[in-house]
């Protein structure tokens, strides 16, 4: 490379970022990493079948927003349990960060819905239009009935996948069978139609046309993933020491002094984002490993060892040993936070009950002095019935001696899946109040089921003794 080459020219020589002016037709070929991609993509079958599973006479997974509750099999999650959702989001985010620190963008390469849907769309394209060379030839061919038939079939199938995706997503927020009936009879609510239209357009545009452009320009994770790497992160890497100098085979033989790379460009041809891994790590690499499959297939044909392109870290390529995970500070920190978040989620699920209460102490005024000299505090108790039947409750209080609870003399009935607010008054004789703040505990229990109880610790406030 000449000394007068500008930095911009050097970057263009080694890095390839498709700004969208060319369409990438990646070669599809068999291999172990391709099989891994199919196995991880198969996990999305749970997404498509999920709304049709039944549990206790209802949909097993249903996010019932109008009723403000989420059903996940036998669990019912209410708005007051939203803290568990926060922990779940934290857990998923940190899991993504930890995975990136260890093995790069494997989420992008194997699990991301953009990657999976693009893979499905390109598979349909390959079935109908053939290899990349045939697809390019068809695109340049003049309009004919044959070309129109193939293109219409392809776009019809793309839209069909988008429709199925949109209906499936909407079915998690309404009964799936009722929703299908609404779509087929054109009686579905407007929100369902808008959801369907949104997913059809996104699937059709993102997976059918934009493809790798979503990863390059729209995905925020692609823009920040570089800062999560370190010299111990394993990524698809070209072994330059072994591969260079590269040259094509002559009469089926390698020339003396030639590296193992025969410059066949198959690693570049199979890349779904169109990069050449031999030019080093690039923003477009989603660590899918398809270039490894391509290179290994060539090494097999020319009787050379596998691994010219392989998952390896920068330190490993420079001859240093890869340290164990427990000696990598950022992985340890991520793991500890993951463990804490997971512990909180498990604790929350284990303590989900059919009865919960919340108590609000009246602040204006904090206390009232009655005509007989007693001190009174006011509370608003909200009782949430998350069980599958009506609750028949009694309310008790534990605290100072001779404390009187007014407003809960009779049993309280709370209908199924309802929230009931009750004003309560707590009184105590002035001479029995020996401190300004007295801790009290409210206890609510079901008269028909002694195991269903809920407690709330609060305080009783009065004048200074």
XYZ file of C-alpha atoms in Angstrom:
465
model
C 0.000 0.000 0.000
C 1.494 3.368 -0.963
C 2.426 5.964 1.626
C 0.252 8.638 0.019
C -3.009 6.756 0.485
C -5.394 8.772 2.628
C -6.973 7.393 5.803
C -10.320 7.368 4.047
C -8.943 5.243 1.208
C -7.297 2.839 3.663
C -10.559 2.423 5.543
C -12.430 1.806 2.286
C -9.829 -0.782 1.266
C -10.151 -2.851 4.427
C -13.700 -2.158 5.535
C -16.834 -2.767 3.561
C -20.071 -1.157 4.720
C -22.885 -1.424 2.219
C -24.721 1.942 2.268
C -27.661 0.374 0.454
C -26.666 1.003 -3.143
C -26.210 -2.713 -3.810
C -28.315 -5.746 -2.970
C -26.526 -8.568 -1.197
C -27.289 -12.033 -2.557
C -25.564 -14.317 -0.046
C -24.778 -17.903 -0.998
C -26.612 -20.463 1.139
C -24.637 -23.588 2.010
C -24.749 -26.398 4.547
C -22.544 -26.594 7.624
C -22.573 -26.889 11.392
C -23.098 -23.175 12.010
C -25.947 -23.151 9.516
C -27.453 -26.024 11.518
C -26.999 -24.008 14.724
C -28.871 -21.133 13.106
C -31.765 -23.403 12.180
C -31.913 -24.788 15.732
C -32.045 -21.341 17.307
C -34.553 -20.134 14.701
C -36.762 -23.090 15.648
C -37.213 -21.473 19.065
C -39.556 -18.989 17.372
C -42.005 -21.857 16.899
C -42.903 -21.227 20.545
C -43.844 -17.687 19.512
C -46.189 -18.945 16.802
C -47.775 -21.758 18.845
C -47.887 -19.904 22.175
C -51.292 -18.164 21.794
C -53.059 -21.442 21.044
C -52.062 -23.266 24.218
C -54.881 -23.549 26.749
C -54.617 -23.671 30.539
C -57.475 -24.069 33.035
C -60.035 -23.263 30.349
C -58.342 -20.086 29.094
C -55.410 -19.019 26.945
C -52.165 -20.088 28.625
C -50.272 -16.864 27.806
C -52.464 -13.774 27.650
C -51.503 -10.148 28.282
C -54.938 -8.788 29.143
C -54.299 -5.039 29.103
C -57.971 -3.925 29.518
C -58.244 -6.066 32.676
C -54.727 -4.979 33.736
C -53.393 -8.468 34.330
C -51.069 -10.917 32.593
C -51.767 -14.652 32.574
C -48.757 -16.939 32.162
C -50.056 -20.474 32.653
C -51.028 -20.667 36.350
C -49.488 -17.289 37.224
C -51.416 -14.032 37.195
C -49.326 -10.859 37.247
C -50.940 -7.576 38.263
C -49.781 -3.951 37.851
C -48.362 -3.919 41.389
C -46.004 -6.723 40.313
C -44.440 -4.531 37.616
C -41.180 -4.436 39.574
C -40.627 -8.016 38.427
C -40.922 -6.842 34.830
C -38.206 -4.275 35.534
C -35.956 -6.991 36.937
C -36.694 -9.186 33.922
C -35.721 -6.395 31.515
C -32.549 -5.778 33.531
C -31.777 -9.496 33.435
C -32.229 -9.703 29.657
C -30.136 -6.574 29.048
C -27.272 -7.793 31.231
C -27.489 -11.256 29.652
C -27.033 -9.587 26.269
C -24.046 -7.585 27.545
C -22.421 -10.633 29.161
C -22.907 -12.742 26.041
C -21.413 -9.989 23.893
C -18.366 -9.708 26.162
C -17.781 -13.471 25.883
C -18.689 -14.289 22.261
C -19.577 -11.113 20.402
C -22.887 -10.557 18.651
C -24.141 -14.135 18.839
C -27.593 -12.768 19.658
C -27.574 -10.949 16.313
C -26.294 -13.967 14.446
C -28.605 -16.598 15.894
C -31.507 -15.213 17.939
C -32.441 -11.761 16.633
C -35.857 -11.723 14.956
C -34.475 -9.511 12.157
C -31.856 -12.161 11.388
C -34.334 -15.046 11.592
C -37.028 -13.368 9.489
C -34.442 -12.278 6.900
C -33.217 -15.868 6.750
C -36.768 -17.072 6.075
C -37.344 -14.430 3.406
C -34.059 -15.222 1.632
C -34.876 -18.937 1.815
C -38.158 -18.252 -0.005
C -36.223 -16.158 -2.515
C -33.718 -18.975 -3.090
C -36.459 -21.569 -3.548
C -38.190 -19.468 -6.211
C -35.361 -17.634 -7.954
C -32.375 -19.934 -7.481
C -28.736 -19.180 -6.683
C -27.350 -15.629 -6.305
C -26.176 -15.615 -9.924
C -29.630 -16.669 -11.149
C -31.311 -14.066 -8.920
C -29.101 -11.293 -10.283
C -29.755 -12.461 -13.822
C -33.495 -12.505 -13.178
C -33.404 -8.985 -11.729
C -31.687 -7.689 -14.871
C -33.878 -9.666 -17.269
C -36.629 -7.840 -19.174
C -40.180 -8.094 -17.907
C -41.909 -11.336 -18.901
C -44.755 -13.525 -17.705
C -42.251 -15.923 -16.143
C -40.542 -13.125 -14.223
C -43.854 -11.601 -13.106
C -45.122 -14.979 -11.879
C -41.990 -15.637 -9.823
C -41.861 -12.127 -8.348
C -45.569 -12.085 -7.463
C -45.289 -15.491 -5.784
C -42.278 -14.362 -3.778
C -43.904 -11.146 -2.576
C -47.146 -12.952 -1.806
C -45.284 -15.402 0.437
C -43.364 -12.551 2.095
C -46.623 -10.764 2.892
C -48.152 -14.044 4.120
C -45.291 -14.442 6.606
C -45.869 -10.841 7.747
C -49.602 -11.461 8.182
C -48.989 -14.592 10.233
C -46.456 -12.693 12.364
C -48.862 -9.802 12.986
C -51.823 -12.005 13.884
C -49.676 -14.114 16.210
C -48.360 -11.050 18.038
C -51.857 -9.579 18.423
C -53.114 -12.956 19.703
C -51.004 -12.565 22.851
C -53.203 -9.603 23.818
C -56.599 -11.137 23.025
C -58.053 -14.616 22.828
C -56.429 -16.163 19.754
C -59.512 -17.970 18.429
C -61.733 -14.922 18.955
C -59.146 -12.796 17.143
C -58.952 -15.128 14.143
C -62.736 -15.060 13.907
C -62.648 -11.272 14.017
C -60.102 -11.062 11.198
C -61.891 -13.617 9.018
C -65.271 -11.902 9.486
C -63.742 -8.387 9.260
C -65.099 -7.597 12.731
C -61.802 -7.331 14.627
C -61.238 -4.083 16.578
C -59.254 -1.254 15.019
C -56.255 -1.860 17.311
C -55.938 -5.405 15.958
C -55.989 -4.185 12.342
C -53.375 -1.509 13.024
C -51.165 -4.079 14.771
C -51.483 -6.411 11.805
C -50.671 -3.628 9.324
C -47.632 -2.560 11.360
C -46.130 -6.056 11.448
C -46.854 -6.742 7.786
C -45.100 -3.537 6.747
C -42.149 -4.033 9.113
C -41.623 -7.667 8.125
C -42.009 -6.946 4.418
C -39.691 -3.920 4.381
C -37.077 -4.960 6.956
C -36.660 -8.645 6.071
C -37.519 -8.359 2.390
C -35.651 -5.220 1.337
C -33.553 -3.492 4.026
C -32.083 -6.675 5.539
C -28.483 -5.933 6.616
C -29.236 -2.191 6.444
C -31.296 -2.609 9.615
C -28.199 -3.977 11.362
C -25.934 -1.255 9.965
C -28.065 1.832 10.449
C -31.221 1.184 12.499
C -30.238 -1.213 15.281
C -28.844 0.626 18.353
C -27.140 -2.522 19.618
C -24.973 -2.658 16.492
C -23.744 0.853 17.246
C -22.650 0.136 20.833
C -21.564 -3.503 20.740
C -17.960 -2.557 19.973
C -17.439 -1.084 23.450
C -18.434 -4.414 25.023
C -15.603 -6.300 23.334
C -12.194 -6.819 24.851
C -9.085 -8.714 23.771
C -10.536 -11.939 25.249
C -13.836 -11.821 23.307
C -14.041 -14.741 20.870
C -15.204 -13.797 17.378
C -15.032 -15.274 13.869
C -11.407 -14.535 13.025
C -9.208 -15.081 9.987
C -5.819 -16.579 10.864
C -3.667 -14.220 8.837
C -0.390 -15.885 9.787
C -1.592 -19.170 8.391
C -3.568 -17.849 5.445
C -1.170 -15.280 3.960
C 0.102 -14.786 1.382
C -3.085 -15.855 -0.309
C -3.162 -17.043 -3.906
C -5.333 -19.188 -6.108
C -4.484 -22.827 -6.736
C -2.540 -23.650 -9.891
C -3.297 -27.053 -11.384
C -4.817 -28.081 -8.034
C -1.583 -27.421 -6.139
C -0.364 -24.688 -3.850
C 2.812 -22.861 -4.738
C 5.727 -22.976 -2.337
C 5.448 -20.314 0.348
C 1.741 -19.780 -0.319
C -0.631 -19.562 2.642
C -3.666 -21.785 3.120
C -6.094 -19.168 1.791
C -6.679 -19.837 -1.899
C -8.601 -16.566 -2.359
C -11.809 -18.323 -3.388
C -13.899 -15.526 -1.748
C -16.492 -18.044 -0.559
C -16.280 -16.650 3.002
C -17.294 -13.275 1.577
C -19.983 -14.788 -0.658
C -21.864 -16.481 2.209
C -21.804 -13.456 4.551
C -25.366 -12.123 5.050
C -24.049 -8.588 5.627
C -21.561 -8.666 2.757
C -18.292 -8.222 4.658
C -14.954 -9.942 4.056
C -13.781 -11.385 7.383
C -10.220 -11.555 6.033
C -10.034 -7.771 6.373
C -10.467 -7.980 10.146
C -13.355 -7.337 12.522
C -15.984 -4.992 11.124
C -19.175 -3.373 12.276
C -21.258 -5.559 9.991
C -20.089 -8.878 11.453
C -22.954 -10.535 13.345
C -20.763 -13.506 14.376
C -23.055 -16.043 12.694
C -20.118 -18.304 11.750
C -21.289 -18.944 8.186
C -17.869 -17.859 6.911
C -16.371 -20.632 9.066
C -18.607 -23.201 7.360
C -17.549 -21.901 3.948
C -13.838 -21.905 4.716
C -13.902 -25.363 6.350
C -15.633 -26.801 3.284
C -12.803 -25.474 1.103
C -10.100 -26.721 3.487
C -11.686 -30.168 3.283
C -11.445 -30.143 -0.507
C -7.780 -29.088 -0.589
C -6.787 -31.395 2.304
C -5.816 -28.626 4.693
C -6.713 -28.452 8.410
C -9.914 -26.743 9.495
C -9.786 -23.455 11.376
C -8.298 -20.985 8.943
C -11.361 -18.951 9.944
C -12.525 -19.827 13.449
C -13.909 -18.419 16.654
C -10.879 -16.941 18.442
C -9.915 -13.950 20.566
C -7.336 -11.300 19.772
C -5.107 -12.583 22.567
C -5.378 -16.124 21.232
C -4.334 -15.008 17.752
C -1.293 -13.339 19.298
C -0.306 -16.515 21.122
C -1.684 -15.735 24.583
C -3.918 -18.184 26.433
C -7.590 -17.359 26.883
C -8.236 -16.743 30.613
C -11.127 -18.521 32.361
C -14.365 -16.575 32.651
C -14.069 -16.115 36.433
C -10.836 -14.139 35.877
C -12.485 -11.625 33.558
C -13.773 -8.665 35.658
C -16.561 -7.474 33.371
C -17.942 -11.003 32.943
C -17.885 -11.510 36.732
C -19.677 -8.185 37.334
C -22.306 -8.960 34.687
C -22.822 -12.423 36.203
C -23.298 -11.076 39.735
C -25.919 -8.568 38.584
C -27.612 -11.317 36.565
C -27.729 -13.530 39.654
C -29.240 -10.743 41.776
C -31.886 -9.943 39.156
C -32.751 -13.615 38.704
C -33.022 -14.080 42.476
C -35.445 -11.158 42.663
C -37.570 -12.570 39.838
C -37.705 -16.023 41.453
C -38.587 -14.480 44.826
C -41.379 -12.468 43.226
C -42.889 -15.471 41.456
C -42.710 -17.603 44.586
C -44.530 -14.942 46.596
C -47.328 -14.259 44.142
C -50.570 -14.881 46.008
C -54.284 -14.516 45.472
C -54.532 -11.621 47.937
C -52.510 -8.449 48.324
C -53.093 -5.152 50.104
C -51.732 -1.643 49.957
C -52.218 1.002 52.644
C -52.072 4.773 52.372
C -51.877 6.867 55.540
C -53.879 10.103 55.424
C -51.484 13.084 55.525
C -53.918 15.980 55.826
C -54.274 15.928 58.774
C -51.825 13.354 60.124
C -54.016 12.745 63.164
C -57.244 14.047 64.654
C -58.083 14.602 68.332
C -61.648 13.467 69.041
C -64.072 14.956 71.575
C -63.414 12.162 74.080
C -59.672 12.816 73.935
C -58.834 9.868 71.685
C -56.339 10.193 68.840
C -57.481 9.000 65.414
C -55.589 8.242 62.216
C -57.192 7.627 58.815
C -56.014 5.064 56.244
C -57.134 4.017 52.780
C -56.693 0.291 52.234
C -56.738 -1.160 48.733
C -57.390 -4.887 48.542
C -56.535 -6.738 45.331
C -58.189 -10.081 44.663
C -55.955 -12.000 42.232
C -57.485 -15.379 43.060
C -60.023 -17.269 40.967
C -62.982 -16.719 43.316
C -64.677 -14.089 45.485
C -62.904 -13.380 48.789
C -64.663 -13.117 52.136
C -62.240 -11.163 54.306
C -61.719 -9.918 57.836
C -59.373 -7.075 58.750
C -57.402 -6.955 61.985
C -54.743 -4.686 63.419
C -51.857 -5.339 65.761
C -50.203 -2.497 67.671
C -50.815 -0.576 70.885
C -53.077 -1.714 73.699
C -56.800 -0.933 73.419
C -56.463 0.180 69.799
C -59.829 0.359 68.051
C -60.300 -0.250 64.304
C -63.326 1.468 62.783
C -64.619 0.694 59.295
C -63.910 -3.035 59.234
C -66.365 -4.353 61.795
C -68.114 -6.444 59.141
C -66.548 -8.884 56.748
C -65.366 -7.417 53.461
C -66.268 -9.073 50.171
C -63.988 -8.540 47.191
C -65.201 -9.913 43.837
C -63.027 -11.964 41.530
C -60.259 -9.971 39.810
C -61.242 -6.707 41.462
C -59.587 -3.991 43.520
C -61.588 -2.612 46.460
C -60.747 0.528 48.409
C -61.821 0.812 52.059
C -61.438 3.835 54.399
C -60.252 2.738 57.858
C -59.955 4.675 61.102
C -57.645 3.706 63.930
C -58.220 5.145 67.424
C -56.431 4.964 70.712
C -56.892 6.672 74.083
C -54.508 9.566 74.632
C -53.133 8.100 77.854
C -52.359 4.822 76.067
C -50.175 6.545 73.488
C -46.701 6.633 75.013
C -44.798 7.791 71.904
C -45.250 10.053 68.915
C -45.052 7.256 66.321
C -46.373 3.785 67.030
C -45.732 0.881 64.615
C -48.879 -1.036 63.652
C -49.552 -4.035 61.455
C -52.716 -4.571 59.408
C -53.646 -8.139 58.628
C -56.238 -9.288 56.087
C -57.286 -12.949 55.956
C -59.861 -14.983 54.086
C -62.529 -16.486 56.338
C -62.916 -19.438 53.968
C -59.184 -20.144 53.537
C -56.888 -19.526 56.486
C -53.762 -19.849 54.310
C -54.732 -16.808 52.236
C -53.507 -13.815 54.221
C -51.699 -10.555 53.586
C -50.029 -8.138 55.978
C -48.959 -4.521 55.770
C -46.776 -2.667 58.255
C -47.599 0.986 58.813
C -47.526 3.513 61.648
C -49.887 5.378 63.957
C -49.031 9.045 64.525
C -50.019 11.257 67.416
C -48.896 14.331 69.383
C -45.712 14.394 71.359
C -46.172 12.759 74.771
